Coordinates of C-alpha atoms in Angstrom, one line a residue:
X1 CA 29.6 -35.5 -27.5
X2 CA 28.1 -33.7 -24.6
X3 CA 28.4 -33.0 -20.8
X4 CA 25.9 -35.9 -20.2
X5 CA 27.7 -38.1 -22.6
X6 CA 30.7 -37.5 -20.4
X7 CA 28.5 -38.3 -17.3
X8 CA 27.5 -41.7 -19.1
X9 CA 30.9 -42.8 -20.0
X10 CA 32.1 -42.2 -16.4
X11 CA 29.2 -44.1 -14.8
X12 CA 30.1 -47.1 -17.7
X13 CA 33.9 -47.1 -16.7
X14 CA 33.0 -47.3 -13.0
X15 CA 30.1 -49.9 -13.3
X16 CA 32.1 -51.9 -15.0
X17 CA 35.2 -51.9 -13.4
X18 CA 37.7 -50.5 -15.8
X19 CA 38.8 -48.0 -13.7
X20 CA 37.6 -46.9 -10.0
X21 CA 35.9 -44.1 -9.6
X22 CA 35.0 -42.0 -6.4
X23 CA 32.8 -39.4 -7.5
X24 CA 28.8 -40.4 -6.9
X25 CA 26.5 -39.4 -9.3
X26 CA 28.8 -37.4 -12.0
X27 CA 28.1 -34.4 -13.9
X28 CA 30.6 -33.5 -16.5
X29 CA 31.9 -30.5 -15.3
X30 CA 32.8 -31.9 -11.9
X31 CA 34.4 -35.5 -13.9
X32 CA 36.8 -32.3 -15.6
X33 CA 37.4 -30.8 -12.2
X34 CA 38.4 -34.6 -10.9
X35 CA 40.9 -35.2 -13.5
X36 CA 43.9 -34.9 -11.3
X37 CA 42.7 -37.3 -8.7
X38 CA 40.6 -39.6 -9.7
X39 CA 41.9 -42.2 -12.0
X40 CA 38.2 -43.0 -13.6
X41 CA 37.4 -39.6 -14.2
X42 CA 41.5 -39.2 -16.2
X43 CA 40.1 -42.5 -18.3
X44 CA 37.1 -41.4 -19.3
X45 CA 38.1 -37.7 -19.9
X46 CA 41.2 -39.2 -21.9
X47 CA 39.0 -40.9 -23.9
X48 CA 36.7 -38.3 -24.3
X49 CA 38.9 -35.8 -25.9
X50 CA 39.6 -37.8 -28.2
X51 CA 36.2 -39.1 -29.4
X52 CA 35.1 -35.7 -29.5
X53 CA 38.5 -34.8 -31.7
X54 CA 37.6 -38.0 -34.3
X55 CA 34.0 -36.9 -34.3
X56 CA 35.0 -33.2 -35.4
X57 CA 37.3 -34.3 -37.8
X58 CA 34.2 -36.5 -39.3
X59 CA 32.1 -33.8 -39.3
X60 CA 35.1 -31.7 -41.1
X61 CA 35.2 -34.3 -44.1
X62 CA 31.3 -34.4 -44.3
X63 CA 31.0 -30.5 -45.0
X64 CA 34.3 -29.4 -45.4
X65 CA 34.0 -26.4 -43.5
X66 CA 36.0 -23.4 -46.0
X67 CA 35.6 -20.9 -43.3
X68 CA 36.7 -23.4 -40.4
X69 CA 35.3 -25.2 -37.5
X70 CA 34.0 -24.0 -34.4
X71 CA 33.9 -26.1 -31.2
X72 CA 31.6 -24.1 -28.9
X73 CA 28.9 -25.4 -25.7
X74 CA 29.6 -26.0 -22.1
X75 CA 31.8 -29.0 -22.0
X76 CA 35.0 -27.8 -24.5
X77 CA 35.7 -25.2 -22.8
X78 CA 35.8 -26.8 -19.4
X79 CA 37.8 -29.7 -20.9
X80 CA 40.6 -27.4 -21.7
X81 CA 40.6 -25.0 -18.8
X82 CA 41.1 -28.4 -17.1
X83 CA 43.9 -30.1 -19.2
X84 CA 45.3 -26.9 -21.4
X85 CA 48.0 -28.5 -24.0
X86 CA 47.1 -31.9 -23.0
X87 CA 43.3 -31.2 -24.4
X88 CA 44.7 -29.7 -27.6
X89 CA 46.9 -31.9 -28.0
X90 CA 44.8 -35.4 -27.7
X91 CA 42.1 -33.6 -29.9
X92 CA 44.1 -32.7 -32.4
X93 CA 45.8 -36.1 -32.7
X94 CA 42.1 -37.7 -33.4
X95 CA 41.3 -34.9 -35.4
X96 CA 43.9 -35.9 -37.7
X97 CA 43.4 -39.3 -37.8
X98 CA 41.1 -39.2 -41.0
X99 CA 43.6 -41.4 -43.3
X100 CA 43.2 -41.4 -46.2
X101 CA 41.7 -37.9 -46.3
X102 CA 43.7 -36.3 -43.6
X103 CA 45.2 -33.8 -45.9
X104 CA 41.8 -32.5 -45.9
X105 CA 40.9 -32.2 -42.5
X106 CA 44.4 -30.5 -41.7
X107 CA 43.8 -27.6 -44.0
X108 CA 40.3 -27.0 -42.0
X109 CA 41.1 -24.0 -39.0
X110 CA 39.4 -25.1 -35.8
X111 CA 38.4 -22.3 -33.3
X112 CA 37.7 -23.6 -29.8
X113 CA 34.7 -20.5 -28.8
X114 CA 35.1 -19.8 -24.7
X115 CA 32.4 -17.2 -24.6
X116 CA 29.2 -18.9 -22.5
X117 CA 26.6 -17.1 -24.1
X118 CA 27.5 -17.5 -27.7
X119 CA 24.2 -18.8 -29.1
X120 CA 22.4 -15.6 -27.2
X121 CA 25.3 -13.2 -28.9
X122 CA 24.3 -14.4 -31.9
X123 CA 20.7 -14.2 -31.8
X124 CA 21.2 -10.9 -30.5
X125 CA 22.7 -9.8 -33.5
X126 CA 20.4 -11.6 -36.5
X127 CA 18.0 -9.9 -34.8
X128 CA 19.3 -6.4 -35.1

């Protein structure tokens, strides 16, 4: 789940005619920022979210994270500036949907990370 995969799904909606689309050549931050007015880019970003909630949740039942889960990169962040409750809201719903092991994935905390420079933060600090 990335800001390309984004890009890819948009171009696949339009190409195919499951939902028209006016924005060129996409780039995933700029489908986010179309979300309001452009009925491919509210498909794909719809459907988005929730892939990317249904893919955490996987991950969450592979490793069972004690500590909880941390969503960071470019595109989460964006995604929820863009659609606030409605983001939450759609990823938590696939998040969930882990039956017959969703008891497990609701007891894992997930932590959406907004700082940019995360991965630098951190090397920063391993490094001393």
């Amino acid at each position: 789940v990335s800001g390309m995969g984004l890009a890819s799904l948009y171009r696949f909606v339009t190409e195919t005619g499951r939902a028209k689309g006016g924005l060129g050549t996409p780039e995933g931050g700029g489908i986010a920022e179309a979300y309001d007015h452009d009925d491919a880019a509210r498909v794909v970003i719809d459907r988005f979210v929730s892939l990317y909630g249904a893919a955490a949740g996987d991950l969450a039942l592979e490793v069972v994270p004690t500590g909880g889960l941390y969503v960071a990169g470019g595109i989460a962040p964006k995604l929820h500036a863009q659609l606030g409750a409605a983001f939450v809201e759609r990823f938590v719903e696939a998040f969930l949907d882990k039956a017959p092991m969703g008891a497990v994935v609701a007891r894992t905390r997930v932590t959406l990370v907004n700082e940019p420079a995360v991965g630098l933060l951190g090397a920063a600090r391993a490094a001393g």
